Amino acid sequence: MPQSFSSPRLLLNRLRQVMASHDGGQERLSSIVKLIAATMIADVCSIYLRTKEDQLELVATEGLRSEAVALTRLSMDEGLVGLISQTAEPLAIEDAPRHPNFAYRPETGEDPYHAFLGVPILRGGRVIGVLTVQNRTERSYDEDEIETLQTIAMVIAEVIASETGPGGEYLNARSKQFEHSETLKGRSISPGLGIGQACYHDPVVPTAKFFALDTEAELRRLAEALHKLRASIDRMMDLGSHDLGEDPLDIMEAYRMLANDPGWASRLAEGIKNGLSAEASVDRARREHRAKLESARDPYLKARLNDLEDIDNRLLRILGGHDGADHVAIDEGSVLVARRLGPAELLEYSNAGLSALVLEEPAAASHAAIVARALGIPTIGGVTSVTTLLEAGDTLIVDAELGQLHIRPDEDVIAAYRARQELLSERQKVYRQLRDEKAMTRDGVEIRLMLNAGLKLDVEHLTETGAEGIGLFRTEFQFLISKQLPSLKEQKDFYAYVMDAAHGRPVYFRTLDVGADKIMASFAHPVEENPALGWRAIRFALDREGLFRRQLRALIRAAAGRPLYVMFPMVTVASEFLAAKALFLKELSWARRHGHPVPLHYSVGAMLETPALAFELEALSGQADFICVGTNDLMQFFHAADRMVPSITERYEFIARGPMAFLSHIVQLCDKLNMAVSVCGEAAGKPLDALALICLGYRSLSMPAASIGPVKRMIRSIDLAVLSNKVYTLLGQSTGSFREDFLALCKQHNVLLEIS
Ligand code: PEP
Ligand code: MG
């Protein structure tokens, strides 16, 4: 092999000096390519950057013709450079012109060069450019050279993105706009407006912390952090095996193997030896994992890459002085920005005073979305690539009414939004004034409005909203926020607190509903192809009897002399309900036998969230005291449309003949069987959907706190007998859009759906 280049550390050191110079962006890029070519003994070194038009533009070169700079542009799938940007992988070739993807550009004068090495320039999992070196002679580049070029590419990515770094100005002018205002579209997930500074959920490594001053010390820091990481995973595994049996340990074992992978650890050490800090070296691995994740299709591979990214993030937190699962403290009033966020992760921010939340993932019906609504955090999702388009500290306006994100808005835009915020609070005042009024229609039908809750702070909303009780208490939230399974006492105390705070108003406790996207930190859930259809809710609880009985025992103890309402989630067949109820009764008689206080009386019901149960209601007659319809899951299964994928769920209307006929069947059958019935999915909290439900015959609705006012105002504006008749007439027709006719009906009858 020809002489390999001198020390990568030296190269990084020199790069640092270039970065510190006062040259303009273009000059700095030119210095960088010169430096790399000289140090790596390459005849050519070039940087291509991704433009706004999604092309790769040659922005600096040493060795190719300088006239080609800013002229040569390749599409994202053109040439070797395009191939690298597509695969996000390095590419080393001995004789480039013979490669099928080679694209010859005469203006570059590229003819004499044979050997080619290119690596992606990655930022936030996105390829923002390509860095290449070329040699006249055919030669192969070794692992160390590839590794070093990758390290340098990461440094270039950072300096390009920073306003002051080389290329920053260049790039600001041409592609990225880290200084300019921008408005991005997203989907509204939790309503409201929020203004604040961007703060990343995933740890960010500042450019200032990129370089290792003392390699030995950095290697020691890395080794210690890896040790802590592995120990924390071992602790999680111990917990899992102790409390929950063996099955899911395989998954955890795979996670542990990733954390113990010597290849990964030695690459991290290699990065440090090349001159990076421990953080920067982990960050480099994270970028590569993310880039692969973006292009991965296979669900198994995706799950593994997600795990790898999780592990990178954990390690970064540990290096930042935080325990493996904790988040970095953030400033009050920040806007949290994340690619994806589970409900448990969001709950960890419940006391952080977030002013808004922005997610790349879109799902409005996800449990993170439900938590965001419960916490009253204005949230938008589906903002593509947002994590690569802004910097921590940028001012953001999150308009979760219109589903827009304003990045670095002008002062006048901020002023306009402050005025809109005032207007929104005026609207809230109108709703608050209804607090002590009855939710009664003009023709005297009273509707029971209840609250959906799951957190301690939710209970305060009872008094604020005037709700009659809690129609759905999601007990799993307590499990999701704790790193260990809550003990019997912790559960009992929590339930007793909720009942105390409800001051005699009923609280319907839904037993543990985990699985799908509700993942407990203290338990390794198996990876499933279709988790929403998998091992979750009552299926999980009945298989983990010890865990389930502990919860039932806690509920019984907490009630002590008060009425107790319990419901089981996602019952599919009557026998599941009967089995769960039998366990409840066993716990009750155990409590009696042992002289523990028991509830004054109890009510046990089933959540109807699968279409199958609607056809087994007779079997529950005399057994279930009530049925609670969970429209979120029920509609997901009715339409076979994943609630986590809005582009799919939005194709299907809730106010349409199919769902209406089905929901009408349920309420009529429950009435006939003399079984109380209510609705607690998100539909119950949308005035238009709630109206449809009331017209069908439902008289008890449970919803997020913010919906009580709007739904009550709607109820007080209607004459139910007239509307209900007309809705049933519409339902009997077989043509025309049910939704449009229904909307026309609302208009004709002056139904107050929202304050304009
Ligand atoms: C539902 O599915 O409608 C429901 C209330 O349960 P969750 O949203 O918690 O799955
Ligand atoms: Mg559900």
Short mmCIF file of C-alpha atoms and ligand atoms in Angstrom, two decimals, residues 367 370 472 474 476 510 513 518 536-537 569-570 607-609 630-634 636-637 643 680-681, ligand 2:
data_model
loop_
_atom_site.label_atom_id
_atom_site.label_comp_id
_atom_site.label_asym_id
_atom_site.label_seq_id
_atom_site.Cartn_x
_atom_site.Cartn_y
_atom_site.Cartn_z
CA HIS A 367 -50.33 7.20 23.91
CA ILE A 370 -52.79 11.16 25.04
CA LEU A 472 -61.36 6.47 32.76
CA ARG A 474 -55.41 4.97 33.11
CA GLU A 476 -50.71 2.16 33.65
CA ARG A 510 -58.94 0.78 34.37
CA ASP A 513 -53.19 -1.59 29.99
CA LYS A 518 -47.16 1.61 26.25
CA ARG A 536 -51.32 -6.33 25.63
CA ALA A 537 -53.94 -5.14 28.09
CA PRO A 569 -59.06 -3.10 29.11
CA MET A 570 -59.42 -4.59 25.65
CA MET A 607 -63.93 -1.96 28.07
CA LEU A 608 -65.29 -2.60 24.63
CA GLU A 609 -62.37 -1.93 22.35
CA GLY A 630 -62.92 2.82 23.98
CA THR A 631 -63.29 4.34 20.55
CA ASN A 632 -59.54 4.80 20.01
CA ASP A 633 -58.81 1.11 19.83
CA LEU A 634 -62.29 0.13 18.67
CA GLN A 636 -58.47 1.10 14.92
CA PHE A 637 -59.76 -2.47 14.76
CA ARG A 643 -54.06 4.55 15.23
CA CYS A 680 -64.23 7.09 26.96
CA GLY A 681 -62.22 7.26 23.72
MG MG B 2 -57.48 1.39 24.36
#
